[in-house]
Amino acid sequence: MAAAVWNGRGRRAVAVVRTVTRSRSSHTALKSQYDALVIGGGHNGLVAAAYLQKGGLKTAVLERRHVLGGAAVTEEIFPGFLFSRCSYLLSLLRPHICADLELKKHGLKVYLRDPHAFTPLLEEGVSGAPPRSLTLGSDLAMNQMEIGKFSQKDAKAFPDFVAHLEKLAGAIHPLLDASPVDIPGVTTGSLRKRLASAKTLMPIVKCGLKLGRNIPDFYEIITAPIMKILNRWFESEPLRATLATDAVIGAMTSPSNPGSGYVLLHHVMGELEKEKGAWGYVEGGMGGVSQAIASSAQSYGVDIFTEKDVGQVLIGSDGAAKGVVLKDGTEIHSKVVLSNATPHVTFKNLTPQAALSPEFIKAIDQIDYTSPVTKINVAVDKLPNFLASPTPDDKPGPHHQCSIHLNCESVELLETAYKEAINGHPSARPMLEMTIPSVLDPTLAPPGCHTVSLFTQFTPYHIEGREWTDQDREAYADTGLKHKIIQEF
């Protein structure tokens, strides 16, 4: 078994990483003039470039690294093992984008997971029986049978809870594809401009009409702690804790903090292969998404360049972006500049500060990028075997394709892990979401071997105010890998 530690701030404990995703860099020469430039070749930037080119604007993408995709990349951390280095599951990529850009034609292949959630419990089995576990999938009757192992009351309530979430998600689903409300336009300027900007309110109005009597429920789930809602619906700890993981995953928050309810709702708003709320693995890793988008964009005529590090956005005398200058001094002019970098990088590092108002800079400074996540990528020569659901002869069971929730027997464990990180310490029993994509996708590992992803939280950016050391990373990796629930790992 071999492991590499990565966390949300770019720390890596690995000597050599080979990117296996092809760069798809254009063979044409970089021109000095384009209609539109996109800074950064992440998947969002590539999508934007494809649509700009389809709209008639000659577009170029300038990526700093040697590989496209940003967070959606596939890399060979260990020889023969391919890992989704950062993002690791697909769901929230909008279906109309897949259709418009013909991503399947350009190589995108997805493996749906069913069941999708497995929570093995750290407990002693009764009368020689194995420890209990909770498995959830698309089969509602099977879900009720699983939940009934802990509470018949919860089993009966679960279908109504799912319907409740789906009703709220369905009402706000169209907002994902709508332009944001033009608040300054609605509140300031001439009457004519206000009326024109008022059109951006229509999706919100339609959402409200569709919600109807459920508006108070919607307001509650986007503002309240998820535990206020889960405690009202359910009584069993394994079910509440399993659902609560989706309310904190990727966020430096606890199930008892306001706003955690929306994080759960957000995770049921995805769609894959026309199945609402479904999540799946991409063949070849998440780099397959970026490569399909890049291939589509190039088929429309987008020029894509890797290893082109933008140093600054060029601003004209009228305050509008006029192009970029690379760090090697090359100037490229354009009518439009889009940035796929973060707002902080875009407006603090790449944009001349004199071109921005103090109020705007202050707003950028106030954006919170705090991440609780440390991702551990593991290459194994044997399939992990769980005490709660053992499988013979290294054969994968249905639960191996799931998001496997470890240290999630109770909500209290999640709360404790969060509090430890807030106080500057990595969690002693971190919340772990384990996935084994090679169970469904054989292209990721040699025969008989597997790739394992551990999406772990909570970890602080600094340990008691100091930088992480290699020793800290190795110690935390050991914490994540040495788990009593797993018989063989």
Tab-separated table of C-alpha atoms in Angstrom, residues 47-213:
chain	number	residue	atom	x	y	z
A	47	VAL	CA	-16.805	25.361	-21.019
A	48	ALA	CA	-16.861	29.162	-21.270
A	49	ALA	CA	-14.373	29.072	-24.139
A	50	ALA	CA	-16.452	26.536	-26.061
A	51	TYR	CA	-19.600	28.651	-25.779
A	52	LEU	CA	-17.780	31.857	-26.709
A	53	GLN	CA	-16.385	30.188	-29.817
A	54	LYS	CA	-19.805	28.769	-30.711
A	55	GLY	CA	-21.124	32.322	-30.366
A	56	GLY	CA	-18.753	33.566	-33.037
A	57	LEU	CA	-15.872	34.943	-30.942
A	58	LYS	CA	-12.372	33.708	-31.774
A	59	THR	CA	-11.262	32.431	-28.366
A	60	ALA	CA	-8.022	31.255	-26.766
A	61	VAL	CA	-7.438	29.511	-23.435
A	62	LEU	CA	-4.207	30.218	-21.556
A	63	GLU	CA	-3.357	27.578	-18.949
A	64	ARG	CA	-0.462	28.050	-16.536
A	65	ARG	CA	0.221	24.339	-15.956
A	66	HIS	CA	1.222	21.650	-18.426
A	67	VAL	CA	-2.184	20.003	-18.049
A	68	LEU	CA	-5.772	21.156	-18.438
A	69	GLY	CA	-8.590	20.706	-15.961
A	70	GLY	CA	-7.747	22.645	-12.801
A	71	ALA	CA	-9.286	20.544	-10.028
A	72	ALA	CA	-10.626	17.988	-12.543
A	73	VAL	CA	-7.390	16.236	-13.508
A	74	THR	CA	-6.115	12.673	-13.618
A	75	GLU	CA	-2.540	12.040	-12.504
A	76	GLU	CA	-0.354	8.968	-12.051
A	77	ILE	CA	0.885	9.453	-8.498
A	78	PHE	CA	2.233	5.891	-8.314
A	79	PRO	CA	3.323	3.878	-11.373
A	80	GLY	CA	0.324	2.215	-12.973
A	81	PHE	CA	-2.263	3.880	-10.706
A	82	LEU	CA	-4.385	6.771	-11.996
A	83	PHE	CA	-5.961	9.150	-9.502
A	84	SER	CA	-8.511	11.939	-9.659
A	85	ARG	CA	-6.129	14.243	-7.861
A	86	CYS	CA	-8.673	16.714	-6.479
A	87	SER	CA	-12.339	16.389	-7.470
A	88	TYR	CA	-13.373	12.746	-7.608
A	89	LEU	CA	-17.111	12.434	-8.388
A	90	LEU	CA	-19.368	13.853	-11.107
A	91	SER	CA	-22.920	15.133	-10.690
A	92	LEU	CA	-23.230	18.917	-10.822
A	93	LEU	CA	-22.046	19.330	-14.428
A	94	ARG	CA	-25.203	20.685	-16.047
A	95	PRO	CA	-26.912	18.220	-18.444
A	96	HIS	CA	-27.506	20.848	-21.126
A	97	ILE	CA	-23.752	21.531	-21.236
A	98	CYS	CA	-23.100	17.830	-21.852
A	99	ALA	CA	-25.663	17.906	-24.658
A	100	ASP	CA	-24.622	21.244	-26.198
A	101	LEU	CA	-20.945	20.327	-26.288
A	102	GLU	CA	-21.579	16.664	-27.212
A	103	LEU	CA	-19.264	15.485	-24.474
A	104	LYS	CA	-20.070	11.801	-24.919
A	105	LYS	CA	-19.050	12.095	-28.565
A	106	HIS	CA	-15.767	13.565	-27.322
A	107	GLY	CA	-15.025	10.671	-24.976
A	108	LEU	CA	-16.907	11.308	-21.722
A	109	LYS	CA	-17.998	8.027	-20.120
A	110	VAL	CA	-19.602	7.822	-16.694
A	111	TYR	CA	-20.173	4.922	-14.290
A	112	LEU	CA	-23.294	5.381	-12.165
A	113	ARG	CA	-23.160	4.135	-8.579
A	114	ASP	CA	-26.008	2.219	-6.981
A	115	PRO	CA	-26.022	1.900	-4.032
A	116	HIS	CA	-24.286	5.176	-3.338
A	117	ALA	CA	-23.719	5.418	0.446
A	118	PHE	CA	-22.291	2.891	2.905
A	119	THR	CA	-21.732	3.580	6.612
A	120	PRO	CA	-20.109	0.679	8.521
A	121	LEU	CA	-20.292	1.040	12.291
A	122	LEU	CA	-17.412	0.666	14.731
A	123	GLU	CA	-19.085	-1.695	17.201
A	124	GLU	CA	-19.006	-5.256	18.475
A	125	GLY	CA	-21.353	-7.646	16.675
A	126	VAL	CA	-24.037	-9.352	18.784
A	127	SER	CA	-23.935	-13.157	19.225
A	128	GLY	CA	-21.170	-13.540	16.693
A	129	ALA	CA	-22.893	-11.428	14.041
A	130	PRO	CA	-20.836	-8.809	12.177
A	131	PRO	CA	-21.107	-5.113	13.136
A	132	ARG	CA	-24.069	-3.272	11.652
A	133	SER	CA	-23.931	-0.977	8.645
A	134	LEU	CA	-26.233	1.361	6.729
A	135	THR	CA	-26.426	1.201	2.930
A	136	LEU	CA	-28.479	3.660	0.870
A	137	GLY	CA	-29.225	3.683	-2.860
A	138	SER	CA	-31.971	4.337	-5.390
A	139	ASP	CA	-34.191	1.468	-4.182
A	140	LEU	CA	-36.485	3.112	-1.632
A	141	ALA	CA	-37.782	-0.186	-0.243
A	142	MET	CA	-34.214	-1.404	0.286
A	143	ASN	CA	-33.355	1.891	1.994
A	144	GLN	CA	-36.266	1.448	4.385
A	145	MET	CA	-35.130	-2.088	5.201
A	146	GLU	CA	-31.602	-0.832	5.923
A	147	ILE	CA	-32.830	2.076	8.069
A	148	GLY	CA	-35.220	-0.275	9.870
A	149	LYS	CA	-32.195	-2.016	11.402
A	150	PHE	CA	-31.855	1.114	13.544
A	151	SER	CA	-35.364	2.598	13.711
A	152	GLN	CA	-38.701	1.555	12.206
A	153	LYS	CA	-39.953	5.084	12.804
A	154	ASP	CA	-37.111	6.483	10.665
A	155	ALA	CA	-37.705	3.863	7.991
A	156	LYS	CA	-41.308	5.002	7.700
A	157	ALA	CA	-40.350	8.703	7.596
A	158	PHE	CA	-37.532	8.389	5.075
A	159	PRO	CA	-39.625	8.397	1.839
A	160	ASP	CA	-41.372	11.608	2.942
A	161	PHE	CA	-38.006	13.202	3.750
A	162	VAL	CA	-36.646	12.330	0.299
A	163	ALA	CA	-39.793	13.717	-1.346
A	164	HIS	CA	-39.465	16.891	0.740
A	165	LEU	CA	-35.867	17.483	-0.405
A	166	GLU	CA	-36.718	16.701	-4.018
A	167	LYS	CA	-39.587	19.206	-3.946
A	168	LEU	CA	-37.312	21.984	-2.663
A	169	ALA	CA	-34.491	21.062	-5.055
A	170	GLY	CA	-36.866	20.861	-8.005
A	171	ALA	CA	-38.206	24.356	-7.355
A	172	ILE	CA	-34.792	26.032	-7.286
A	173	HIS	CA	-33.192	23.769	-9.900
A	174	PRO	CA	-33.846	26.253	-12.763
A	175	LEU	CA	-31.857	28.908	-10.868
A	176	LEU	CA	-28.688	26.920	-11.561
A	177	ASP	CA	-28.985	27.868	-15.235
A	178	ALA	CA	-30.268	31.434	-14.745
A	179	SER	CA	-28.223	34.626	-14.754
A	180	PRO	CA	-27.757	36.164	-11.273
A	181	VAL	CA	-30.134	38.921	-10.278
A	182	ASP	CA	-28.769	42.339	-11.306
A	183	ILE	CA	-29.187	43.924	-7.869
A	184	PRO	CA	-27.368	47.212	-8.671
A	185	GLY	CA	-29.388	47.521	-11.871
A	186	VAL	CA	-32.678	46.975	-10.056
A	187	THR	CA	-31.906	49.384	-7.209
A	188	THR	CA	-30.041	52.221	-8.958
A	189	GLY	CA	-30.038	54.137	-12.234
A	190	SER	CA	-32.801	55.403	-14.459
A	191	LEU	CA	-36.292	53.932	-14.497
A	192	ARG	CA	-35.621	52.447	-17.938
A	193	LYS	CA	-32.492	50.649	-16.687
A	194	ARG	CA	-34.313	49.432	-13.597
A	195	LEU	CA	-37.135	47.979	-15.666
A	196	ALA	CA	-34.638	46.270	-17.965
A	197	SER	CA	-32.781	44.826	-14.976
A	198	ALA	CA	-36.052	43.703	-13.400
A	199	LYS	CA	-36.182	40.914	-15.995
A	200	THR	CA	-33.408	39.182	-14.067
A	201	LEU	CA	-35.860	38.782	-11.172
A	202	MET	CA	-38.152	36.493	-13.182
A	203	PRO	CA	-36.374	33.199	-12.358
A	204	ILE	CA	-36.587	34.079	-8.654
A	205	VAL	CA	-40.289	34.901	-8.998
A	206	LYS	CA	-40.953	31.615	-10.811
A	207	CYS	CA	-39.031	29.755	-8.108
A	208	GLY	CA	-41.176	31.381	-5.420
A	209	LEU	CA	-44.392	30.514	-7.231
A	210	LYS	CA	-43.304	26.909	-7.605
A	211	LEU	CA	-42.347	26.676	-3.930
A	212	GLY	CA	-45.696	28.117	-2.856
A	213	ARG	CA	-46.452	26.982	0.679
